[in-house]
């Protein structure tokens, strides 16, 4: 009788070029008002098509009622988009709520869907790339997250992030979730379009 696998599921991960920007539609952050969990989402009522790094955002906190608005900057006739990556959200530059110490580093994610996508990648032993690695989120993960030697440690860290996603109070905040300013600060992308949102 064979033993049950520790992490059931497909034994291969197929990377079709998923970009990190895909997970910026919903970002859990530390509230600037109370230090609890706040949510950054696209402002309601925006027209299609959606350009996730350029569309106006709203930060809302269910704990203290804090609300903030973000709009893309302008340069000439273009909008200057946000730059994803690092332990701050790309819009308000607030510390991400989903952060934990892992393997001597900081493991982070934007929301539960992002955590689940990372876990699906980390848990398998065979990874198949179907797209150019240039912009693929999985291809650009740090080596320590992809290492077979760190697999269980990273999966435990992702389970911690999944549990943090269910918590909202300031006292639930991870000790890793504080401002570090490690997000890229370059100018961002430009989007030329018929008009502002």
Backbone as JSON, one array per atom type, in Angstrom:
{
  "sequence": "XXXXXXXXXXXXXXXXXXXXXXXXXXXXXXXXXXXXXXXXXXXXXXXXXXXXXXXXXXXXXXXXXXXXXXXXXXXXXXXXXXXXXXXXXXXXXXXXXXXXXXXXXXXXXXXXXXXXXXXXXXXXXXXXXXXXXXXXXXXXXXXXXXXXXXXXXXXXXXXXXXXXXXXXXXXXXXXXXXXXXXXXXXXXXXXXXXXXX",
  "N": [[0.85, -1.18, 0.0], [0.68, 2.13, -0.98], [1.98, 5.23, 0.28], [0.12, 8.21, 1.02], [0.53, 11.19, -0.94], [2.31, 14.05, 0.28], [1.54, 16.58, -0.61], [-1.09, 16.6, -2.39], [-2.11, 16.58, -5.87], [-1.61, 17.92, -9.24], [1.34, 16.65, -10.9], [2.92, 18.22, -12.4], [3.79, 21.55, -13.27], [2.57, 23.97, -15.39], [3.79, 26.67, -17.0], [2.46, 29.29, -18.54], [3.26, 31.81, -19.0], [2.37, 33.62, -17.02], [1.88, 36.83, -15.72], [3.05, 38.97, -13.1], [1.49, 41.23, -12.77], [-1.1, 40.35, -13.13], [-2.07, 39.71, -10.64], [-2.61, 42.06, -9.35], [-5.13, 43.09, -9.14], [-6.45, 42.95, -6.77], [-5.3, 43.8, -3.74], [-3.96, 43.14, -0.61], [-3.22, 45.19, 2.08], [-1.34, 46.96, 4.66], [-3.2, 49.04, 6.68], [-3.07, 52.59, 6.5], [-4.19, 54.05, 8.5], [-5.09, 52.56, 10.88], [-3.43, 50.34, 11.05], [-4.39, 47.82, 10.64], [-5.81, 45.31, 8.41], [-6.19, 46.4, 5.14], [-7.75, 47.0, 1.93], [-6.85, 47.19, -1.46], [-8.25, 48.06, -4.45], [-9.41, 48.25, -7.92], [-10.99, 51.35, -8.73], [-14.51, 51.51, -8.39], [-16.85, 51.25, -11.15], [-15.35, 51.77, -13.45], [-14.55, 52.11, -16.94], [-14.33, 49.52, -19.49], [-11.57, 48.66, -21.73], [-9.69, 47.1, -19.07], [-6.73, 48.28, -17.62], [-4.54, 47.18, -15.63], [-2.28, 48.33, -14.26], [-2.56, 51.01, -14.57], [-5.1, 51.98, -14.05], [-7.34, 53.89, -11.93], [-7.23, 53.54, -8.35], [-8.64, 52.39, -5.23], [-8.2, 52.53, -1.78], [-9.43, 50.85, 0.98], [-10.47, 50.44, 4.35], [-11.95, 48.17, 6.44], [-11.84, 48.15, 9.16], [-11.18, 50.7, 10.41], [-12.35, 52.47, 8.72], [-10.88, 53.98, 6.94], [-10.18, 55.61, 3.84], [-8.67, 55.96, 0.69], [-7.5, 57.42, -2.38], [-6.02, 56.64, -5.53], [-4.45, 57.74, -8.47], [-3.05, 57.3, -11.7], [0.0, 58.91, -12.56], [0.89, 61.59, -14.86], [2.69, 61.96, -17.9], [3.53, 64.03, -20.32], [1.52, 63.12, -22.98], [0.81, 60.72, -21.86], [-0.09, 58.15, -19.45], [1.46, 57.38, -16.37], [2.29, 54.32, -15.24], [1.91, 52.05, -12.43], [4.47, 50.12, -10.72], [4.85, 46.8, -10.3], [5.97, 44.53, -7.69], [8.16, 43.58, -5.0], [7.86, 44.38, -1.43], [5.9, 46.25, -0.98], [2.69, 47.64, -1.83], [1.95, 48.35, -5.28], [0.7, 50.78, -5.74], [-0.24, 52.63, -3.59], [1.99, 52.36, -2.1], [2.03, 51.07, 0.34], [2.89, 48.84, 3.04], [2.69, 45.39, 2.25], [0.09, 43.28, 3.44], [0.29, 40.54, 3.47], [2.94, 39.12, 4.37], [5.8, 37.33, 5.45], [8.48, 35.99, 7.42], [10.85, 33.9, 5.9], [13.06, 31.35, 5.22], [15.21, 32.99, 5.85], [14.6, 35.29, 4.51], [12.14, 37.58, 3.11], [8.95, 36.52, 2.46], [6.31, 37.18, 0.29], [2.99, 38.16, -0.83], [0.28, 39.3, -2.92], [-2.51, 38.72, -2.62], [-4.91, 36.14, -1.71], [-5.29, 34.56, -4.03], [-2.89, 34.94, -5.34], [-1.14, 33.77, -3.47], [-2.03, 31.09, -3.67], [-1.35, 30.52, -6.35], [1.43, 30.69, -6.25], [1.96, 28.6, -4.43], [1.04, 26.39, -5.9], [2.99, 26.3, -7.85], [5.4, 25.98, -6.38], [5.06, 23.55, -5.02], [5.24, 21.41, -6.83], [7.4, 19.05, -8.55], [8.15, 18.98, -11.18], [8.45, 21.32, -13.67], [7.1, 23.05, -16.36], [7.83, 25.21, -18.93], [6.06, 27.29, -21.06], [6.29, 29.67, -22.29], [8.01, 32.76, -23.07], [10.58, 33.61, -20.76], [10.86, 36.25, -20.04], [8.91, 38.09, -18.92], [7.46, 36.47, -17.29], [6.04, 35.63, -14.2], [6.72, 33.34, -12.69], [9.17, 32.47, -13.76], [10.76, 34.52, -12.93], [10.94, 34.34, -10.21], [12.8, 34.33, -7.13], [15.79, 32.34, -6.7], [15.88, 30.92, -4.26], [13.22, 30.41, -3.68], [12.52, 28.6, -5.62], [14.04, 26.42, -5.17], [14.5, 22.95, -4.59], [15.42, 22.11, -2.16], [14.38, 23.94, -0.39], [11.69, 23.64, -0.52], [9.65, 22.61, 1.34], [9.9, 24.44, 3.4], [9.24, 26.87, 2.12], [6.61, 26.29, 1.31], [5.45, 26.08, 3.84], [5.72, 28.73, 4.65], [4.04, 29.95, 2.77], [1.61, 28.85, 3.59], [1.38, 30.17, 6.01], [1.0, 32.78, 5.06], [-1.47, 32.4, 3.82], [-3.09, 31.96, 6.03], [-2.81, 34.44, 7.3], [-4.25, 36.03, 5.55], [-6.85, 35.7, 6.33], [-7.11, 37.18, 8.59], [-7.66, 40.36, 10.21], [-7.23, 42.36, 12.12], [-5.22, 44.97, 13.7], [-3.46, 43.82, 15.58], [-3.02, 41.35, 14.49], [-1.19, 41.63, 12.53], [1.69, 40.75, 10.68], [5.06, 40.54, 11.88], [6.81, 41.06, 9.91], [5.61, 42.78, 8.19], [6.18, 45.73, 7.54], [7.28, 49.08, 6.71], [9.77, 49.18, 4.27], [10.73, 50.18, 1.98], [11.68, 48.85, -0.32], [10.74, 48.54, -2.84], [10.86, 48.78, -6.42], [11.73, 51.99, -7.75], [11.71, 53.19, -10.21], [10.6, 54.98, -13.18], [8.26, 53.73, -14.18], [5.74, 52.3, -16.4], [4.53, 53.63, -19.52], [1.36, 54.56, -20.74], [-0.37, 55.3, -23.57], [-3.32, 56.76, -24.42], [-6.78, 57.52, -25.33], [-7.79, 59.21, -23.37], [-8.01, 60.19, -19.87], [-8.93, 57.98, -17.15]],
  "CA": [[0.0, 0.0, 0.0], [1.54, 3.31, -1.09], [1.64, 6.34, 1.17], [-0.49, 9.38, 0.39], [1.49, 12.28, -1.13], [2.18, 15.14, 1.24], [0.81, 17.66, -1.27], [-1.76, 16.01, -3.55], [-2.38, 17.49, -6.98], [-0.86, 17.61, -10.46], [2.78, 16.53, -10.65], [3.61, 19.16, -13.27], [3.29, 22.93, -13.32], [2.73, 24.52, -16.73], [3.89, 28.13, -16.98], [2.08, 29.86, -19.83], [3.67, 33.21, -19.04], [1.59, 34.44, -16.09], [2.58, 38.04, -15.27], [2.74, 39.41, -11.74], [0.43, 42.24, -12.83], [-2.4, 39.67, -13.06], [-2.5, 39.62, -9.24], [-2.74, 43.4, -8.76], [-6.52, 43.52, -9.12], [-6.89, 42.95, -5.37], [-4.06, 43.76, -2.96], [-4.15, 43.31, 0.83], [-2.14, 46.05, 2.58], [-1.46, 47.48, 6.02], [-3.94, 50.3, 6.66], [-2.3, 53.73, 6.99], [-4.87, 54.64, 9.65], [-5.14, 51.75, 12.1], [-2.46, 49.26, 11.04], [-5.05, 46.56, 10.34], [-5.8, 44.92, 7.0], [-6.97, 47.22, 4.2], [-7.85, 46.4, 0.61], [-6.67, 48.07, -2.61], [-8.94, 47.52, -5.62], [-9.75, 49.28, -8.9], [-12.14, 52.16, -8.36], [-15.73, 50.99, -9.03], [-17.47, 51.98, -12.25], [-14.41, 52.12, -14.51], [-14.88, 51.51, -18.24], [-13.43, 48.51, -20.05], [-10.81, 47.57, -21.14], [-8.97, 47.43, -17.85], [-5.27, 48.26, -17.67], [-4.37, 47.07, -14.18], [-1.24, 49.17, -13.67], [-2.84, 52.41, -14.86], [-6.44, 52.42, -13.66], [-7.45, 54.44, -10.58], [-7.42, 52.58, -7.26], [-9.2, 52.85, -3.96], [-7.82, 51.79, -0.58], [-10.49, 50.9, 1.98], [-10.24, 49.64, 5.54], [-13.18, 47.85, 7.14], [-11.63, 48.32, 10.59], [-11.26, 52.1, 10.87], [-13.07, 53.27, 7.74], [-9.97, 54.79, 6.11], [-10.34, 55.53, 2.39], [-7.71, 56.78, -0.06], [-7.62, 57.27, -3.83], [-4.79, 56.73, -6.3], [-4.57, 57.82, -9.92], [-1.75, 57.27, -12.38], [0.57, 60.21, -12.92], [0.91, 61.89, -16.29], [3.9, 62.49, -18.51], [3.12, 64.39, -21.67], [0.19, 62.6, -23.3], [0.66, 59.36, -21.36], [-0.24, 57.86, -18.03], [2.6, 56.66, -15.8], [1.73, 53.2, -14.49], [2.56, 51.52, -11.23], [5.48, 49.09, -10.97], [4.66, 45.74, -9.31], [7.14, 43.83, -7.18], [8.62, 44.04, -3.69], [6.98, 44.17, -0.28], [4.91, 47.32, -0.9], [1.76, 47.58, -2.95], [2.48, 49.21, -6.33], [-0.07, 52.0, -5.93], [-0.12, 53.52, -2.44], [3.27, 52.05, -1.47], [1.81, 50.59, 1.7], [3.41, 47.48, 3.22], [1.74, 44.31, 2.0], [-0.39, 42.56, 4.62], [0.75, 39.15, 3.37], [4.4, 39.0, 4.43], [6.3, 36.54, 6.57], [9.89, 35.63, 7.3], [10.97, 32.54, 5.35], [14.39, 31.02, 4.71], [16.08, 34.14, 6.04], [14.17, 36.36, 3.62], [10.72, 37.93, 3.27], [8.03, 35.92, 1.48], [5.16, 38.08, 0.22], [2.01, 37.96, -1.9], [-0.73, 40.36, -2.97], [-3.78, 38.25, -2.07], [-5.02, 34.68, -1.61], [-5.09, 33.96, -5.35], [-1.44, 34.98, -5.57], [-0.57, 32.73, -2.61], [-2.36, 29.79, -4.23], [-0.57, 30.34, -7.57], [2.81, 30.41, -5.84], [1.98, 27.27, -3.83], [0.9, 25.42, -6.98], [4.28, 26.24, -8.52], [6.45, 25.51, -5.48], [4.86, 22.18, -4.52], [5.52, 20.36, -7.81], [8.82, 18.78, -8.85], [8.38, 19.14, -12.62], [7.9, 22.6, -14.12], [7.19, 23.16, -17.81], [7.65, 26.6, -19.37], [5.49, 27.38, -22.41], [6.36, 31.05, -22.75], [9.28, 33.44, -22.84], [10.74, 33.91, -19.33], [11.13, 37.66, -19.83], [7.98, 38.73, -18.0], [6.73, 35.46, -16.51], [6.24, 35.73, -12.76], [7.37, 32.15, -12.15], [10.56, 32.47, -14.2], [11.5, 35.58, -12.24], [11.0, 34.11, -8.77], [14.18, 34.13, -6.67], [16.25, 30.95, -6.69], [15.56, 30.24, -3.0], [11.82, 29.95, -3.71], [12.41, 27.51, -6.58], [14.93, 25.33, -4.75], [13.89, 21.75, -4.02], [15.85, 22.04, -0.76], [13.58, 24.89, 0.4], [10.28, 23.44, -0.87], [8.77, 22.5, 2.5], [9.98, 25.71, 4.13], [8.48, 27.88, 1.37], [5.2, 25.92, 1.42], [5.0, 26.47, 5.19], [5.58, 30.18, 4.62], [2.82, 30.28, 2.01], [0.48, 28.52, 4.46], [1.29, 31.29, 6.96], [0.38, 33.9, 4.34], [-2.89, 32.06, 3.6], [-3.76, 32.18, 7.32], [-2.83, 35.89, 7.53], [-5.29, 36.62, 4.7], [-8.13, 35.61, 7.04], [-7.06, 38.05, 9.76], [-7.83, 41.76, 9.83], [-6.96, 43.31, 13.21], [-3.83, 45.44, 13.8], [-2.66, 42.87, 16.38], [-2.75, 40.18, 13.65], [-0.19, 42.01, 11.53], [2.97, 40.06, 10.74], [6.18, 41.41, 12.24], [7.54, 41.36, 8.68], [4.84, 43.74, 7.39], [6.46, 47.12, 7.88], [7.85, 49.79, 5.58], [11.2, 48.97, 4.02], [11.11, 50.95, 0.8], [12.49, 48.04, -1.23], [10.07, 48.43, -4.12], [11.53, 49.57, -7.46], [11.25, 53.37, -7.8], [11.89, 53.82, -11.52], [9.47, 55.78, -13.66], [7.06, 52.97, -14.51], [5.38, 52.18, -17.8], [3.68, 54.68, -20.06], [0.22, 54.11, -21.53], [-0.95, 56.38, -24.34], [-4.7, 56.41, -24.71], [-7.6, 58.64, -25.72], [-8.08, 60.12, -22.26], [-7.86, 59.64, -18.54], [-10.08, 57.26, -16.59]],
  "C": [[0.89, 1.24, 0.0], [1.04, 4.43, -0.18], [1.0, 7.47, 0.37], [0.56, 10.46, 0.19], [1.22, 13.39, -0.12], [1.33, 16.27, 0.67], [0.14, 17.11, -2.52], [-1.98, 17.05, -4.64], [-1.54, 17.1, -8.18], [0.64, 17.54, -10.16], [3.59, 17.43, -11.56], [2.96, 20.54, -13.17], [3.59, 23.47, -14.7], [2.68, 26.04, -16.66], [3.62, 28.65, -18.38], [2.36, 31.36, -19.87], [2.86, 34.12, -18.14], [2.42, 35.62, -15.59], [2.16, 38.37, -13.85], [1.58, 40.4, -11.74], [-0.96, 41.61, -12.72], [-2.96, 39.67, -11.63], [-2.65, 40.98, -8.57], [-4.17, 43.92, -8.75], [-7.09, 43.63, -7.71], [-5.65, 42.78, -4.52], [-4.39, 44.04, -1.49], [-2.95, 44.07, 1.38], [-2.37, 46.39, 4.05], [-2.12, 48.85, 5.94], [-3.08, 51.44, 7.19], [-2.92, 54.37, 8.24], [-4.73, 53.84, 10.93], [-4.1, 50.64, 12.17], [-3.07, 47.89, 10.85], [-4.99, 46.27, 8.86], [-6.72, 45.83, 6.19], [-6.89, 46.55, 2.83], [-7.69, 47.47, -0.46], [-7.29, 47.39, -3.81], [-9.12, 48.63, -6.66], [-10.98, 50.06, -8.44], [-13.38, 51.65, -9.08], [-16.19, 51.88, -10.19], [-16.53, 52.38, -13.37], [-14.81, 51.44, -15.82], [-13.9, 50.4, -18.6], [-12.73, 49.14, -21.25], [-10.04, 48.04, -19.92], [-7.47, 47.3, -18.08], [-4.82, 48.33, -16.22], [-3.34, 48.0, -13.56], [-1.48, 50.66, -13.87], [-4.17, 52.89, -14.3], [-6.48, 52.91, -12.21], [-7.79, 53.37, -9.55], [-8.04, 53.24, -6.06], [-8.7, 51.93, -2.86], [-8.94, 51.96, 0.43], [-10.14, 49.99, 3.15], [-11.58, 49.43, 6.25], [-13.08, 48.06, 8.64], [-11.84, 49.75, 11.07], [-11.98, 53.0, 9.89], [-12.19, 54.14, 6.87], [-10.24, 54.54, 4.63], [-9.29, 56.43, 1.76], [-7.88, 56.47, -1.54], [-6.24, 57.41, -4.47], [-5.14, 56.85, -7.76], [-3.17, 57.84, -10.52], [-1.29, 58.69, -12.67], [0.53, 60.41, -14.43], [2.29, 62.36, -16.7], [3.58, 62.77, -19.96], [1.71, 63.9, -21.92], [-0.05, 61.21, -22.77], [0.43, 59.29, -19.88], [0.97, 57.07, -17.55], [2.05, 55.57, -14.89], [2.54, 52.83, -13.28], [3.55, 50.42, -11.63], [5.31, 48.0, -9.91], [5.98, 45.11, -8.87], [7.58, 44.41, -5.85], [7.54, 43.94, -2.63], [6.01, 45.32, -0.03], [3.91, 47.14, -2.04], [2.21, 48.6, -3.99], [1.79, 50.56, -6.45], [0.13, 53.0, -4.79], [1.21, 53.37, -1.71], [3.12, 51.75, 0.02], [2.43, 49.2, 1.83], [2.32, 46.45, 2.92], [1.35, 43.64, 3.31], [0.17, 41.14, 4.64], [2.27, 39.11, 3.23], [4.76, 38.13, 5.62], [7.78, 36.25, 6.34], [9.98, 34.17, 6.88], [12.37, 32.36, 4.78], [15.35, 32.21, 4.8], [15.74, 35.33, 5.16], [12.72, 36.7, 3.92], [9.94, 37.32, 2.12], [6.77, 36.78, 1.48], [4.23, 37.67, -0.93], [0.98, 39.08, -1.82], [-2.06, 39.94, -2.35], [-3.79, 36.72, -2.07], [-4.79, 33.98, -2.94], [-3.6, 33.9, -5.7], [-0.74, 33.9, -4.74], [-0.81, 31.35, -3.22], [-1.57, 29.5, -5.5], [0.88, 30.01, -7.24], [2.93, 29.0, -5.26], [1.88, 26.18, -4.89], [2.22, 25.23, -7.73], [5.34, 25.57, -7.64], [6.29, 24.03, -5.17], [5.22, 21.09, -5.53], [7.01, 20.23, -8.09], [9.14, 19.02, -10.31], [7.66, 20.4, -13.1], [8.16, 22.75, -15.61], [6.9, 24.6, -18.19], [7.18, 26.62, -20.81], [5.62, 28.77, -23.0], [7.75, 31.6, -22.49], [9.4, 33.8, -21.36], [10.85, 35.4, -19.02], [10.22, 38.3, -18.79], [7.22, 37.73, -17.13], [7.08, 35.58, -15.03], [7.04, 34.54, -12.23], [8.85, 32.09, -12.54], [11.4, 33.47, -13.42], [11.5, 35.43, -10.72], [12.45, 33.92, -8.34], [14.51, 32.65, -6.54], [15.86, 30.22, -5.4], [14.13, 29.74, -2.96], [11.65, 28.74, -4.62], [13.2, 26.27, -6.15], [14.17, 24.16, -4.14], [14.24, 21.63, -2.54], [15.02, 22.93, 0.17], [12.07, 24.65, 0.24], [9.36, 23.43, 0.36], [8.74, 23.8, 3.3], [9.15, 26.79, 3.45], [6.98, 27.56, 1.43], [4.64, 26.26, 2.8], [4.82, 27.97, 5.27], [4.33, 30.61, 3.88], [1.57, 29.93, 2.81], [0.29, 29.6, 5.52], [0.62, 32.49, 6.3], [-1.11, 33.64, 4.14], [-3.68, 32.3, 4.89], [-3.85, 33.68, 7.62], [-3.95, 36.57, 6.73], [-6.65, 36.62, 5.38], [-8.21, 36.57, 8.22], [-7.11, 39.51, 9.34], [-7.38, 42.77, 10.88], [-5.49, 43.76, 13.22], [-2.94, 44.47, 14.56], [-2.3, 41.62, 15.59], [-1.64, 40.41, 12.64], [1.12, 41.26, 11.76], [4.08, 41.02, 11.13], [7.03, 41.75, 11.02], [6.87, 42.48, 7.88], [5.05, 45.17, 7.9], [7.17, 47.77, 6.7], [9.35, 49.56, 5.48], [11.67, 49.77, 2.82], [11.94, 50.16, -0.2], [11.84, 47.85, -2.6], [10.81, 49.25, -5.17], [10.92, 50.97, -7.56], [11.4, 54.0, -9.18], [10.57, 54.33, -12.05], [8.2, 55.01, -13.97], [6.8, 52.97, -16.0], [4.53, 53.37, -18.23], [2.57, 54.04, -20.88], [-0.35, 55.32, -22.24], [-2.34, 55.95, -24.78], [-5.5, 57.67, -24.99], [-7.88, 59.63, -24.59], [-7.91, 59.43, -20.95], [-9.08, 58.82, -18.17], [-11.02, 58.27, -15.95]]
}
